[in-house]
Short mmCIF file of C-alpha atoms and ligand atoms in Angstrom, two decimals:
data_model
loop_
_atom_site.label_atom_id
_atom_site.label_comp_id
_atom_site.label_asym_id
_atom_site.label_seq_id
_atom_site.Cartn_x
_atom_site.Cartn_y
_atom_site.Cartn_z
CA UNK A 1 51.65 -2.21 33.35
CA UNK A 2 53.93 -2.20 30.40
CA UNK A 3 54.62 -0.43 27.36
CA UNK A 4 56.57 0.56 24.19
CA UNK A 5 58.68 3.38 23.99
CA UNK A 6 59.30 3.80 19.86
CA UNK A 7 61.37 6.55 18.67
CA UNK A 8 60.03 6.66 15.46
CA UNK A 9 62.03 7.16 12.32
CA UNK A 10 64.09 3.77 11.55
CA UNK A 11 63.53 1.83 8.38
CA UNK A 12 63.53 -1.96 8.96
CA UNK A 13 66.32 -3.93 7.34
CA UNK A 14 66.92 -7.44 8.11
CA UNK A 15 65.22 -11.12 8.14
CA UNK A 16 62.67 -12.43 10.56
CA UNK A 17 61.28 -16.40 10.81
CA UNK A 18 57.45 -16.31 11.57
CA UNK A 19 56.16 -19.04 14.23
CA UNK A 20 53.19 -20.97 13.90
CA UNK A 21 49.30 -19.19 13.60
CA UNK A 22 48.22 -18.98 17.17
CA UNK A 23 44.77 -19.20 15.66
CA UNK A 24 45.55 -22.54 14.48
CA UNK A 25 47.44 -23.47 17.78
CA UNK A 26 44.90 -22.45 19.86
CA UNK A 27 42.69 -24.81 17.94
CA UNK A 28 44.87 -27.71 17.43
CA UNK A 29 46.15 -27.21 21.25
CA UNK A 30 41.87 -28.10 22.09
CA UNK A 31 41.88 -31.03 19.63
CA UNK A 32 44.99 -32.39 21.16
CA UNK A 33 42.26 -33.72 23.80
CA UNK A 34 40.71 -35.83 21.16
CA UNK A 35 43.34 -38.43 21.48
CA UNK A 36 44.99 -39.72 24.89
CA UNK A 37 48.27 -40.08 23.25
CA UNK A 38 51.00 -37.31 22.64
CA UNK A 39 49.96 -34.61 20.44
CA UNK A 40 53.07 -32.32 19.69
CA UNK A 41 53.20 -29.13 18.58
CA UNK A 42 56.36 -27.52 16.35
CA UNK A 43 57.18 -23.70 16.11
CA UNK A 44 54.41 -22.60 18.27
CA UNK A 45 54.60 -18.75 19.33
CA UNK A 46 55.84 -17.24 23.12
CA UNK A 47 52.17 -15.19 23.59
CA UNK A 48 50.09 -14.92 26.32
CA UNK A 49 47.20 -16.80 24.64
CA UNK A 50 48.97 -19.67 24.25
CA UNK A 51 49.85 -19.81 27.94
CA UNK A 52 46.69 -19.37 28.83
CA UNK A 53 44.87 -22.31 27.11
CA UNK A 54 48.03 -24.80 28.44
CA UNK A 55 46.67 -23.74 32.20
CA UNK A 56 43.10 -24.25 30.86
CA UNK A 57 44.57 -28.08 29.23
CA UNK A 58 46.35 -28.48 32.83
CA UNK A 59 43.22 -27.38 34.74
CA UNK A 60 41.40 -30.35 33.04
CA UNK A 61 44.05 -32.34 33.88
CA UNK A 62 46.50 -32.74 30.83
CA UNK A 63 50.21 -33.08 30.97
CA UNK A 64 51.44 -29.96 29.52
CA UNK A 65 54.73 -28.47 28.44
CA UNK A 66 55.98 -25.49 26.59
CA UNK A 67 59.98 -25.72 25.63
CA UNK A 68 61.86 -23.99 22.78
CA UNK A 69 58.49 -23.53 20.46
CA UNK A 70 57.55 -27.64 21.21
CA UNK A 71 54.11 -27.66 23.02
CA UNK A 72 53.44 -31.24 24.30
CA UNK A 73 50.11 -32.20 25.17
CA UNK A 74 48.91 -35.83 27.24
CA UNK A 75 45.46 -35.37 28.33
CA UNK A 76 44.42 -38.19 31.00
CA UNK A 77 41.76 -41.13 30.71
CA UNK A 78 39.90 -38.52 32.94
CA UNK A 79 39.34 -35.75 31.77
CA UNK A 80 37.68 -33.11 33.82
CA UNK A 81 34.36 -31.37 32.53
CA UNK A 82 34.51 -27.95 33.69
CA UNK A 83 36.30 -25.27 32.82
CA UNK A 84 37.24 -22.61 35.56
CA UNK A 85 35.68 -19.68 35.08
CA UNK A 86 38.49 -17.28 35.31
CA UNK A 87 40.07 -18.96 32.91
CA UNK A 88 37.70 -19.55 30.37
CA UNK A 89 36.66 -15.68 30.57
CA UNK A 90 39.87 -14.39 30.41
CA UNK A 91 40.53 -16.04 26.39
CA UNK A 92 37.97 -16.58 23.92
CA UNK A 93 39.65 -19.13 22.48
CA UNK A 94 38.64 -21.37 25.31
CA UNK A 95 35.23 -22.02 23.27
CA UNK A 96 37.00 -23.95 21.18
CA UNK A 97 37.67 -26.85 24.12
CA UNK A 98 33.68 -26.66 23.73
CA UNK A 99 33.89 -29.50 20.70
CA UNK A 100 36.58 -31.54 21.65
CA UNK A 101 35.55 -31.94 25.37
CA UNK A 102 32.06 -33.40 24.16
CA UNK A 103 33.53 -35.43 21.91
CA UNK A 104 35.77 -37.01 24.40
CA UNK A 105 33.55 -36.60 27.62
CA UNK A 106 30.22 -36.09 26.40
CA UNK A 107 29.70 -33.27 28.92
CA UNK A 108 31.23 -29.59 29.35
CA UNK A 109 30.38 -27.13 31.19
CA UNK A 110 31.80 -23.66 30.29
CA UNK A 111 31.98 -19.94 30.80
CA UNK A 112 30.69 -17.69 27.63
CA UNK A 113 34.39 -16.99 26.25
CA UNK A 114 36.05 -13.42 26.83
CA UNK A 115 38.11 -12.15 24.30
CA UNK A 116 39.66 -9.37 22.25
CA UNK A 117 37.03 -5.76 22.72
CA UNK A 118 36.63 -5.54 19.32
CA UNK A 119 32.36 -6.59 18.96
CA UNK A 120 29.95 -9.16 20.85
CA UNK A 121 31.50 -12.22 19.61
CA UNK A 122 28.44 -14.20 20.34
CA UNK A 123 28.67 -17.79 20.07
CA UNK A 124 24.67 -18.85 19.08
CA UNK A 125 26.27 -20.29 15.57
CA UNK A 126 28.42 -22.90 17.64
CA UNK A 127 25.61 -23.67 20.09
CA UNK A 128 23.00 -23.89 17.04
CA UNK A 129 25.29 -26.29 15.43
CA UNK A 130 25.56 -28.46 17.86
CA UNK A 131 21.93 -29.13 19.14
CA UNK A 132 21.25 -29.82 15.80
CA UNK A 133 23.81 -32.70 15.87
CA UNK A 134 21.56 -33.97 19.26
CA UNK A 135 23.67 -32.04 21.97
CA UNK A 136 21.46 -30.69 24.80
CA UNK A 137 22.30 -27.66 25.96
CA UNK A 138 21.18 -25.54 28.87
CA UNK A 139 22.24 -22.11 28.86
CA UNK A 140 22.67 -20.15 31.93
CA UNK A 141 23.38 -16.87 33.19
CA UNK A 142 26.77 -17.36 33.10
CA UNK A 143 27.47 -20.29 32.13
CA UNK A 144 26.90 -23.01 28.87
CA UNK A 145 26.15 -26.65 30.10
CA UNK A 146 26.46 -29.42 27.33
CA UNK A 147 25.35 -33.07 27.13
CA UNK A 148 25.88 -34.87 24.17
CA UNK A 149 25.65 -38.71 25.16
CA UNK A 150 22.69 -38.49 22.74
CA UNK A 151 24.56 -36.52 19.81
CA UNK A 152 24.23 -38.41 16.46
CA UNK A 153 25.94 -37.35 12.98
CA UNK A 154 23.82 -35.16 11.16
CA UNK A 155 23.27 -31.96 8.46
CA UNK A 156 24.52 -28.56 9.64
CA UNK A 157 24.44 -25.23 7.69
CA UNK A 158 25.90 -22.47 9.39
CA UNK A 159 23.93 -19.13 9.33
CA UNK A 160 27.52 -17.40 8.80
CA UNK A 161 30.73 -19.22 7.79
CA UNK A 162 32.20 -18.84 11.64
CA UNK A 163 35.41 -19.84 11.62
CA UNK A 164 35.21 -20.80 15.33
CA UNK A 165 31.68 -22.60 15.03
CA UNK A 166 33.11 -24.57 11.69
CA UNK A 167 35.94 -25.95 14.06
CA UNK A 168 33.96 -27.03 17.19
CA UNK A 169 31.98 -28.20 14.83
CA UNK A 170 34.18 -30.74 13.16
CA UNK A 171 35.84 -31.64 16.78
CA UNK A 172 32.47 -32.49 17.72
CA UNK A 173 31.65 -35.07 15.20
CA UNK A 174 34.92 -36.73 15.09
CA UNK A 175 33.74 -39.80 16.50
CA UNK A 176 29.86 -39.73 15.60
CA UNK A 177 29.06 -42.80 14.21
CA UNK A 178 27.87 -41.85 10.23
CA UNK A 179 28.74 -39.04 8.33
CA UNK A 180 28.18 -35.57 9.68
CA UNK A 181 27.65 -32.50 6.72
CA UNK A 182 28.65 -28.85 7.84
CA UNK A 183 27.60 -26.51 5.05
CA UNK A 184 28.38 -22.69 4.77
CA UNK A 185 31.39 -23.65 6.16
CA UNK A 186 34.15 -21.14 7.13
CA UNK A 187 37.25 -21.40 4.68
CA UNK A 188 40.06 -19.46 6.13
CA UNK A 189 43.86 -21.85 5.85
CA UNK A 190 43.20 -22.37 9.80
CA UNK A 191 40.27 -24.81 9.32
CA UNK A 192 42.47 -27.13 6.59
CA UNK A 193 45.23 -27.26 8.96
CA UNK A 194 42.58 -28.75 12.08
CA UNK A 195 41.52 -30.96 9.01
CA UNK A 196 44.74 -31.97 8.19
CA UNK A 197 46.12 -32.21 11.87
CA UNK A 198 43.28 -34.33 12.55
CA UNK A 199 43.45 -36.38 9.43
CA UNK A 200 47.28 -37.57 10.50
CA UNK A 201 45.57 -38.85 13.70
CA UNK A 202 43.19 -41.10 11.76
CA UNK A 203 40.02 -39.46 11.57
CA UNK A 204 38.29 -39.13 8.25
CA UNK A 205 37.13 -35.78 7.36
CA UNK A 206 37.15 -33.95 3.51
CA UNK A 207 36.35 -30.84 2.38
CA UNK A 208 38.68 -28.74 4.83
CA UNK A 209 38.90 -24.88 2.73
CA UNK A 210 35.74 -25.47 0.76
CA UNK A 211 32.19 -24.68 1.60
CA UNK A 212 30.73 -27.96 2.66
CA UNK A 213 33.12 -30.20 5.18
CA UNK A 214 32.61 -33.76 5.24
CA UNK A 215 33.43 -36.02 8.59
CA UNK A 216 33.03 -39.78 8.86
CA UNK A 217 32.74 -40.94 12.35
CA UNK A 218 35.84 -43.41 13.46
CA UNK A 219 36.20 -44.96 16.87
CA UNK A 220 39.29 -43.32 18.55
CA UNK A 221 42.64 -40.95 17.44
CA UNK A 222 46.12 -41.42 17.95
CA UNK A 223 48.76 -38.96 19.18
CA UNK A 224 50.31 -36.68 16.07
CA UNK A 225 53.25 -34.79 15.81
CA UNK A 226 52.71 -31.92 13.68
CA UNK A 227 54.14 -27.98 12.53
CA UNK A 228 50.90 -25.67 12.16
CA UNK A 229 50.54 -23.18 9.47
CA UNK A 230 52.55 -20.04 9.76
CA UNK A 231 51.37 -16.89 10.99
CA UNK A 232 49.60 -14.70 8.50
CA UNK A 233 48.29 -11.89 10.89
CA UNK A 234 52.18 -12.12 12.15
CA UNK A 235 53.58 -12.09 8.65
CA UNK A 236 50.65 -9.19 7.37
CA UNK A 237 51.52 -7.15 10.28
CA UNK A 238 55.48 -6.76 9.90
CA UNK A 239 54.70 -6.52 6.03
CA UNK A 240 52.86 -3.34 6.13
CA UNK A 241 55.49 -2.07 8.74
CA UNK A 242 58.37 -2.41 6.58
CA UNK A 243 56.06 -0.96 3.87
CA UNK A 244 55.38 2.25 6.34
CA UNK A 245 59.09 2.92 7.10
CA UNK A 246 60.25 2.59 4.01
CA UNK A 247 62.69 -0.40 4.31
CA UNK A 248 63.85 -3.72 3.24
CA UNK A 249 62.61 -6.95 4.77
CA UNK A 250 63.20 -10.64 3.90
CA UNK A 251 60.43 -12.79 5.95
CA UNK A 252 60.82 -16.59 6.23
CA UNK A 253 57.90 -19.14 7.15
CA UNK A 254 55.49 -17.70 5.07
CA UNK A 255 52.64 -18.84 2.21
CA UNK A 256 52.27 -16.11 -0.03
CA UNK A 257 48.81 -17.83 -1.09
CA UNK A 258 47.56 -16.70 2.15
CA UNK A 259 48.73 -13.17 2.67
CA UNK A 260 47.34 -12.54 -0.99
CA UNK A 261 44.33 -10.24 -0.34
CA UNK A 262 46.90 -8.56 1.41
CA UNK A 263 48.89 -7.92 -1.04
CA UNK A 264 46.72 -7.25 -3.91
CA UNK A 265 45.91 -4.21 -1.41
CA UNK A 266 49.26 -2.81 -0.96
CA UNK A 267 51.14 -0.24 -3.04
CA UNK A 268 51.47 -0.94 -6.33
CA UNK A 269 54.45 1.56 -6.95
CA UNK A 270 56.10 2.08 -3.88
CA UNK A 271 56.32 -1.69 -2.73
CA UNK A 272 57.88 -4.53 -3.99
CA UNK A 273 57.37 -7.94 -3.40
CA UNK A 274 59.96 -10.81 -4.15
CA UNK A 275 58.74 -14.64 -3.27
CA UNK A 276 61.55 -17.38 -3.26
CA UNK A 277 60.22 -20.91 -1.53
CA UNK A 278 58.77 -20.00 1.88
CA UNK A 279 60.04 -16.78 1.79
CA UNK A 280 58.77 -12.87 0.73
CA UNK A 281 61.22 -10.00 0.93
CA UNK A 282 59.37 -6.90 0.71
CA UNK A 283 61.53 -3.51 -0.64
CA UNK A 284 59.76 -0.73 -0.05
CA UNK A 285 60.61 3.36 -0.78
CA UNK A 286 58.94 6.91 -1.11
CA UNK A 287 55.41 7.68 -0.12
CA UNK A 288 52.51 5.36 -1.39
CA UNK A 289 49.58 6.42 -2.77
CA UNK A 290 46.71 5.16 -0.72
CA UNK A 291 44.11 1.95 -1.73
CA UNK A 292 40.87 3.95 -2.53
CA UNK A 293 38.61 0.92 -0.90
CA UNK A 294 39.11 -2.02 2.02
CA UNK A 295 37.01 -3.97 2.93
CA UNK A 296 37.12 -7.14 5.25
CA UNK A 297 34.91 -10.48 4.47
CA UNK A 298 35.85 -14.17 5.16
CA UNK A 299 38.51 -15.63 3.74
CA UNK A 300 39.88 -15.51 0.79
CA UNK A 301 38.86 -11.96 1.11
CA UNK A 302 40.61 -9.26 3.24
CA UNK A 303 41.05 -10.15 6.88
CA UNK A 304 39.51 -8.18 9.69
CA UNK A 305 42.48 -9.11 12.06
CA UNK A 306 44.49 -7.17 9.26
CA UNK A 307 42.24 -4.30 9.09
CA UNK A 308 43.75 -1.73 11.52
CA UNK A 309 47.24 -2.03 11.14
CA UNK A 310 46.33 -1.50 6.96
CA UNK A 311 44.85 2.06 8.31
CA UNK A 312 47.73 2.59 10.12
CA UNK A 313 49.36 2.33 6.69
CA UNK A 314 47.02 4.19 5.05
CA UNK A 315 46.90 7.30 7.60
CA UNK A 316 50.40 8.14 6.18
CA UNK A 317 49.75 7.26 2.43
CA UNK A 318 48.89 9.88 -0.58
CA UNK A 319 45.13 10.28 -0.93
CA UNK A 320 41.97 9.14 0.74
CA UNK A 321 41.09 5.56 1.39
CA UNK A 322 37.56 3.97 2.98
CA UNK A 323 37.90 1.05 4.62
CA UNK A 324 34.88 -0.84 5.63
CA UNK A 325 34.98 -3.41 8.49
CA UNK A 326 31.79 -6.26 7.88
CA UNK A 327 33.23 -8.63 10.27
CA UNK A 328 33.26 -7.37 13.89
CA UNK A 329 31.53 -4.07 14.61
CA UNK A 330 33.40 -2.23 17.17
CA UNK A 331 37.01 -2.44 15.56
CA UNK A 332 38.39 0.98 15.18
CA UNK A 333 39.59 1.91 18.78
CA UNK A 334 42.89 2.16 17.48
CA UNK A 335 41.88 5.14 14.94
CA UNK A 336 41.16 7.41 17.80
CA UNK A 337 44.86 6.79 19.10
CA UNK A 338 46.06 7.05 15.57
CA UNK A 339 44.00 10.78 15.00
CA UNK A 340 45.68 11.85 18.19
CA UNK A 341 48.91 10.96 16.85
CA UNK A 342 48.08 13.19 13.70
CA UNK A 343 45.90 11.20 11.10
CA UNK A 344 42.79 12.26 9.79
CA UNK A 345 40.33 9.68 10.15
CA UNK A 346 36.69 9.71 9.94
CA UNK A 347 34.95 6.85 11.58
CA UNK A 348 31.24 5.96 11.25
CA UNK A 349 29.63 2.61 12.20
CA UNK A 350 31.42 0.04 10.24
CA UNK A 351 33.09 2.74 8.23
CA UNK A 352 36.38 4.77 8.35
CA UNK A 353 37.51 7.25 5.81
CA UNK A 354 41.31 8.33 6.16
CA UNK A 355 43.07 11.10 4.09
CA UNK A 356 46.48 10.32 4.48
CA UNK A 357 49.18 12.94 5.96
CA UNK A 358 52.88 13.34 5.40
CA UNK A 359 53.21 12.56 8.89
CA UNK A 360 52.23 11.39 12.53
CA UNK A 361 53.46 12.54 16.07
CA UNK A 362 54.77 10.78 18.80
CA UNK A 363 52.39 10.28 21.94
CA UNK A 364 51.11 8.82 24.67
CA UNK A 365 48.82 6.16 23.35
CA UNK A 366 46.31 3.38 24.65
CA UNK A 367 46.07 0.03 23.01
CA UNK A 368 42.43 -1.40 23.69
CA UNK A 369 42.49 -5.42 21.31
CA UNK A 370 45.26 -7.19 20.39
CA UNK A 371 45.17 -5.84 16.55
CA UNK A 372 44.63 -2.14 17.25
CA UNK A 373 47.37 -2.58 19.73
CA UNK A 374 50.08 -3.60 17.01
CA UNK A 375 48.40 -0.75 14.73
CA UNK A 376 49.62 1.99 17.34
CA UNK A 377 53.61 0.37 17.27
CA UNK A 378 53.38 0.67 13.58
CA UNK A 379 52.01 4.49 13.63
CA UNK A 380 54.98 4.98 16.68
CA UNK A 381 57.74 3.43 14.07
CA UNK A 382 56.97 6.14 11.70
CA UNK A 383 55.94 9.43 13.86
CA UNK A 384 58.50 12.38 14.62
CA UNK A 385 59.72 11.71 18.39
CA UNK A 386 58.66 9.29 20.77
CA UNK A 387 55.44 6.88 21.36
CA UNK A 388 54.57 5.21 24.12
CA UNK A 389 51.84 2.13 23.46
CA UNK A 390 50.18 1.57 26.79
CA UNK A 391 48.35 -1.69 28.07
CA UNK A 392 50.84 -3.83 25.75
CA UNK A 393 49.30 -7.12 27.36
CA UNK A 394 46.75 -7.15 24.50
CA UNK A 395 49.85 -6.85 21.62
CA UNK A 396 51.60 -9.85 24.23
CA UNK A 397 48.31 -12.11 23.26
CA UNK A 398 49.34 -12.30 19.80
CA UNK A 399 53.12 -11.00 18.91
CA UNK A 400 55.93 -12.95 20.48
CA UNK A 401 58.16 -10.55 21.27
CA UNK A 402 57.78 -7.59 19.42
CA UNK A 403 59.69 -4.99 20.97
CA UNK A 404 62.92 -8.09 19.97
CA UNK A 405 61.66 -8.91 16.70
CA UNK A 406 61.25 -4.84 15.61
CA UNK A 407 64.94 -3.91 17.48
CA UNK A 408 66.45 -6.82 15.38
CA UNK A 409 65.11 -5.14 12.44
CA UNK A 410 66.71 -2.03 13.22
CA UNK A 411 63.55 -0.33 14.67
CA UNK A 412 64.30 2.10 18.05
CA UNK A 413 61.44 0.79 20.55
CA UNK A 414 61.84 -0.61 24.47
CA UNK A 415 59.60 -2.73 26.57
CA UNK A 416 59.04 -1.05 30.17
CA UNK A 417 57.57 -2.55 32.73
C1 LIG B 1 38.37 -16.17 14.42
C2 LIG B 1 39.76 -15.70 14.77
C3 LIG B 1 39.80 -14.19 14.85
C4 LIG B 1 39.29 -13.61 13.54
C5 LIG B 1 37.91 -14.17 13.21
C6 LIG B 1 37.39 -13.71 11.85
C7 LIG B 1 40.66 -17.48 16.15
C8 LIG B 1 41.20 -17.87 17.47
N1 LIG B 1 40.17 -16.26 16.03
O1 LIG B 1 37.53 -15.76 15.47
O2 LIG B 1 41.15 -13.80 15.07
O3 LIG B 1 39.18 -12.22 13.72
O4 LIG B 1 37.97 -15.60 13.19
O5 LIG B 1 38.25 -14.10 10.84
O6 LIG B 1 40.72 -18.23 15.18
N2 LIG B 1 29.36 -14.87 14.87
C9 LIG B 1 28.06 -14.95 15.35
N3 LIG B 1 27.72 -16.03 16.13
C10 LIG B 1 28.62 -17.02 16.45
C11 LIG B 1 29.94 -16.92 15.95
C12 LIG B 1 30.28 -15.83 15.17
O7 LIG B 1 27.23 -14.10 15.10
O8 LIG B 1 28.25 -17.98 17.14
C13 LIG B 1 29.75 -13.73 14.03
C14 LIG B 1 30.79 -12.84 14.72
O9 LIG B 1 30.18 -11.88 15.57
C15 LIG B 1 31.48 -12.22 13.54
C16 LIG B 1 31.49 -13.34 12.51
O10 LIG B 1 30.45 -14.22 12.89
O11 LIG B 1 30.74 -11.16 13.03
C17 LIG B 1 32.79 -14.08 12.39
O12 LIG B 1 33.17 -14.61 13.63
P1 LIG B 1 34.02 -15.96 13.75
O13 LIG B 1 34.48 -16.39 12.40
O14 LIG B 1 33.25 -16.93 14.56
O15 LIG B 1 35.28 -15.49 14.56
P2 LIG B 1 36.06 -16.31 15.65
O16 LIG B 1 36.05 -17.76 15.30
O17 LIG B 1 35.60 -15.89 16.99
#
């Protein structure tokens, strides 16, 4: 299997381009099915996730291709109903095909989703949603099987804003005839770019970002070609490592609006942020002084997929900081790696205190979900000697590249296989 070797030590220096959200690709890769003409994709990440749902597309029989960052998706008068098993288990994002394929077929039948380790990930919002649209649904041992030839637009309010469950959700009433109301609705920039993806291929939906999302049934979409929002997990992640190694780092393809709670978290005195058009460049020097409190909610508020790699930053900062994770319970695998490689960090439940230290030590260290796994190449950029991140296939689900993008910012790390 592979894995990093980081001599740690470097300060980035340089520029870097970000590449489109993969959790808006993903999404707007399963409501390229809503149409049966040619959906195209711009600036779309190398990652294994993205490979994965263009053999689930293929499996149900779309046309797929992947070249220089252009995903192309034709998906065929027939579509099939079932998704293989395998397939479906091995990414989560699969339930997302859930909405779309009922809208188009008005059957599915699907494997419950796998996924990043970081909590259940149940999917009882989605399933809730949709029965009370008309869908009948049958759930199995294994497996979810959906009918919705009787689905009619309707009133939905979600029992949490789910930001998966708001976009199955909308796929799934494209074409009910009416208008369908989803209230409690998740907010994050991912669900206004399926909105607004969906809007260029004529359907009618408002309210995209806002807690109550509006869809008028039409009869049929029409192919779209279409850039998704940048990457703000991407962006986040190679801010705070430029922050932890002290260097200089211009990053292109960004919206500041969305990296804000971000921001508003990171060092007031040691970190400087510059914005010019679609671009931050973040200066950073001398050792910060910790946040005293983090904690992750739903958008606008701090993300959870930004939570570990912001301990990372905080393991080596001045003071003590508590970070408190609301969102998925089981997200602090990475701290034990991190406390092995010198930080003090208490963990409890949905709780971790950290008291920062002047510095970490290179070792040998495990990455269990896709987020912890970038977490441990930040700690290995800064610790004396070498780190080696094992099981890199999670950070490969999510980071094109990395070991590239962190050597062309100066950074001393090597993929082995
Ligand atoms: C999406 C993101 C993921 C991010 C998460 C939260 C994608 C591909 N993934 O995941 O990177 O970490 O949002 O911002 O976009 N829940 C239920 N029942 C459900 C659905 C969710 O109880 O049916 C709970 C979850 O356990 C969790 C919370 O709701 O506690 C939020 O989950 P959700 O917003 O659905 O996350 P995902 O859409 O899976």
């Amino acid at each position: 299997m592979a894995s990093f070797v980081i001599g740690g030590g470097n300060k980035l220096a340089g520029s870097m381009e970000i590449k489109s959200a993969k959790n808006s690709v993903l999404v707007l890769m399963s409501a390229s099915i809503l149409t049966q003409e040619k959906v195209v994709l711009h600036n779309c990440p190398d990652i294994t996730d993205v490979h994965k749902m263009l053999d689930i597309l293929a499996s149900l029989g779309c046309k797929v291709s992947f070249v220089g960052g252009d995903i192309q998706i034709v998906s065929p008068t027939h579509l099939k109903t079932e998704i293989n098993q395998a397939l479906a288990s091995s990414l989560r994002s699969s339930i997302f095909l859930l909405g779309a394929l009922l809208s188009r077929t008005n059957k599915g039948k699907f494997a419950y989703p796998g996924g990043c380790n970081i909590g259940a990930r149940p999917v009882d919002i989605h399933l809730d949603g949709l029965r009370k649209l008309g869908v009948r649904i049958e759930e199995g041992q294994d497996y979810i099987l959906c009918d919705s030839k009787r689905a009619k637009s309707g009133y939905v309010k979600l029992a949490l804003p789910s930001v998966g469950a708001t976009e199955n959700l909308i796929m799934a009433s494209v074409f009910l005839q009416g208008k369908t109301i989803i209230e409690n609705c998740a907010m994050e920039p991912e669900i206004v770019d399926l909105q607004d993806m969906l809007v260029q291929m004529g359907a009618k939906i408002k309210g995209g970002g806002t807690y109550r999302i509006e869809i008028e049934g039409v009869d049929s979409l029409h192919g779209v070609d279409f850039t998704p929002i940048p990457d703000r997990i991407v962006a986040g992640t190679y801010i705070i490592a430029t922050a932890m190694t002290g260097g200089e780092v211009d990053l292109g393809n960004v919206r500041a609006a969305h990296l804000d709670s971000l921001i508003s978290k990171m060092p007031k005195y040691t970190c400087n942020f510059i914005y010019k058009d679609d671009r931050i460049i973040v200066q950073s020097g001398g050792r910060h002084t910790n946040a005293r409190l983090v904690e992750t909610w739903y958008y606008p508020y701090f993300p959870t997929d930004l939570q570990t790699q912001f301990l990372a930053l905080q393991s080596i900062g001045k003071g003590v900081c508590m970070i408190v994770e609301n969102i998925f319970e089981a997200r602090y695998s990475a701290a034990l790696e991190l406390v092995k490689m010198g930080a003090d960090i208490i963990v409890r439940d949905r709780v971790a205190v950290v008291r920062g230290v002047p510095k970490l030590n290179g070792r040998d260290v495990w990455a269990s979900d896709l987020r912890g796994g970038a977490s441990l190449v930040l700690g290995g950029l800064v610790a004396d000697g070498d780190t080696i991140v094992h099981d890199i296939f999670h950070i490969d689900r999510g980071y094109e590249d990395m070991a590239k993008v962190l050597q062309g910012l100066g950074a001393d790390i090597k993929r082995i296989e």
